[in-house]
């Protein structure tokens, strides 16, 4: 099975070929299928091996995957990368095949490669910024957010601590979070 980096590098090519194929280019469709088939075959063989099944059965699954791609290619979003769509179909077909053989098994999505790097998480705001925005909130919302978000208290504990009902704590929490989110978006 190719590494995730190799598949990621081919995903742009596959995406372009699929766009051309959906626009009516038969040669591009042929090149696409020829390029993805070995990757699908390797993933299917690995999936069958992990399930304790003969990897020789992989060819049937590859054909099922290619047929599903052909029948459902109109559902692919041309603005999205092709590989995740393809590997979702492949994973589901492999799971279906293993279930038909009477054995339930977990199939790791990594069998079909990690296709795209995850986006880095947004940088957290410095606690000083959040603290200054908390100070702008009404007292009740600030107290509830401080108790739940900062001190990790439960709704019930916060209600007891602030002599409020649990329902009022939830309302203050949601209003405080909405106000805080609006203030952070302004910045």
mmCIF file with all atom_site columns, N, CA and C in Angstrom, residues 4 7-8 83-84 113-119:
data_model
loop_
_atom_site.group_PDB
_atom_site.id
_atom_site.type_symbol
_atom_site.label_atom_id
_atom_site.label_alt_id
_atom_site.label_comp_id
_atom_site.label_asym_id
_atom_site.label_entity_id
_atom_site.label_seq_id
_atom_site.pdbx_PDB_ins_code
_atom_site.Cartn_x
_atom_site.Cartn_y
_atom_site.Cartn_z
_atom_site.occupancy
_atom_site.B_iso_or_equiv
_atom_site.pdbx_formal_charge
_atom_site.auth_seq_id
_atom_site.auth_comp_id
_atom_site.auth_asym_id
_atom_site.auth_atom_id
_atom_site.pdbx_PDB_model_num
ATOM 1  N N  . UNK A 1 4   ? 0.829   7.468  2.779  1.00 0.00 ? 4   UNK A N  1
ATOM 2  C CA . UNK A 1 4   ? -0.119  8.575  2.711  1.00 0.00 ? 4   UNK A CA 1
ATOM 3  C C  . UNK A 1 4   ? 0.414   9.717  1.866  1.00 0.00 ? 4   UNK A C  1
ATOM 4  N N  . UNK A 1 7   ? -0.006  8.898  -1.813 1.00 0.00 ? 7   UNK A N  1
ATOM 5  C CA . UNK A 1 7   ? -1.399  9.023  -2.237 1.00 0.00 ? 7   UNK A CA 1
ATOM 6  C C  . UNK A 1 7   ? -1.790  10.486 -2.295 1.00 0.00 ? 7   UNK A C  1
ATOM 7  N N  . UNK A 1 8   ? -1.355  11.281 -1.296 1.00 0.00 ? 8   UNK A N  1
ATOM 8  C CA . UNK A 1 8   ? -1.669  12.710 -1.310 1.00 0.00 ? 8   UNK A CA 1
ATOM 9  C C  . UNK A 1 8   ? -1.133  13.354 -2.575 1.00 0.00 ? 8   UNK A C  1
ATOM 10 N N  . UNK A 1 83  ? -9.706  11.551 -3.653 1.00 0.00 ? 83  UNK A N  1
ATOM 11 C CA . UNK A 1 83  ? -9.278  10.384 -2.870 1.00 0.00 ? 83  UNK A CA 1
ATOM 12 C C  . UNK A 1 83  ? -10.147 10.114 -1.642 1.00 0.00 ? 83  UNK A C  1
ATOM 13 N N  . UNK A 1 84  ? -10.518 11.105 -0.829 1.00 0.00 ? 84  UNK A N  1
ATOM 14 C CA . UNK A 1 84  ? -11.364 10.777 0.326  1.00 0.00 ? 84  UNK A CA 1
ATOM 15 C C  . UNK A 1 84  ? -12.704 10.167 -0.086 1.00 0.00 ? 84  UNK A C  1
ATOM 16 N N  . UNK A 1 113 ? -5.428  4.543  3.432  1.00 0.00 ? 113 UNK A N  1
ATOM 17 C CA . UNK A 1 113 ? -4.486  5.642  3.511  1.00 0.00 ? 113 UNK A CA 1
ATOM 18 C C  . UNK A 1 113 ? -5.089  6.906  4.094  1.00 0.00 ? 113 UNK A C  1
ATOM 19 N N  . UNK A 1 114 ? -4.248  7.606  4.769  1.00 0.00 ? 114 UNK A N  1
ATOM 20 C CA . UNK A 1 114 ? -4.611  8.930  5.255  1.00 0.00 ? 114 UNK A CA 1
ATOM 21 C C  . UNK A 1 114 ? -4.315  9.861  4.092  1.00 0.00 ? 114 UNK A C  1
ATOM 22 N N  . UNK A 1 115 ? -5.367  10.374 3.488  1.00 0.00 ? 115 UNK A N  1
ATOM 23 C CA . UNK A 1 115 ? -5.191  11.044 2.209  1.00 0.00 ? 115 UNK A CA 1
ATOM 24 C C  . UNK A 1 115 ? -4.790  12.502 2.301  1.00 0.00 ? 115 UNK A C  1
ATOM 25 N N  . UNK A 1 116 ? -5.314  13.200 3.262  1.00 0.00 ? 116 UNK A N  1
ATOM 26 C CA . UNK A 1 116 ? -5.005  14.619 3.335  1.00 0.00 ? 116 UNK A CA 1
ATOM 27 C C  . UNK A 1 116 ? -4.557  14.967 4.746  1.00 0.00 ? 116 UNK A C  1
ATOM 28 N N  . UNK A 1 117 ? -3.607  15.838 4.850  1.00 0.00 ? 117 UNK A N  1
ATOM 29 C CA . UNK A 1 117 ? -3.191  16.222 6.194  1.00 0.00 ? 117 UNK A CA 1
ATOM 30 C C  . UNK A 1 117 ? -4.306  17.008 6.875  1.00 0.00 ? 117 UNK A C  1
ATOM 31 N N  . UNK A 1 118 ? -4.413  16.843 8.160  1.00 0.00 ? 118 UNK A N  1
ATOM 32 C CA . UNK A 1 118 ? -5.430  17.605 8.869  1.00 0.00 ? 118 UNK A CA 1
ATOM 33 C C  . UNK A 1 118 ? -4.971  19.047 8.972  1.00 0.00 ? 118 UNK A C  1
ATOM 34 N N  . UNK A 1 119 ? -5.954  19.933 9.033  1.00 0.00 ? 119 UNK A N  1
ATOM 35 C CA . UNK A 1 119 ? -5.618  21.341 9.153  1.00 0.00 ? 119 UNK A CA 1
ATOM 36 C C  . UNK A 1 119 ? -5.132  21.593 10.572 1.00 0.00 ? 119 UNK A C  1
#
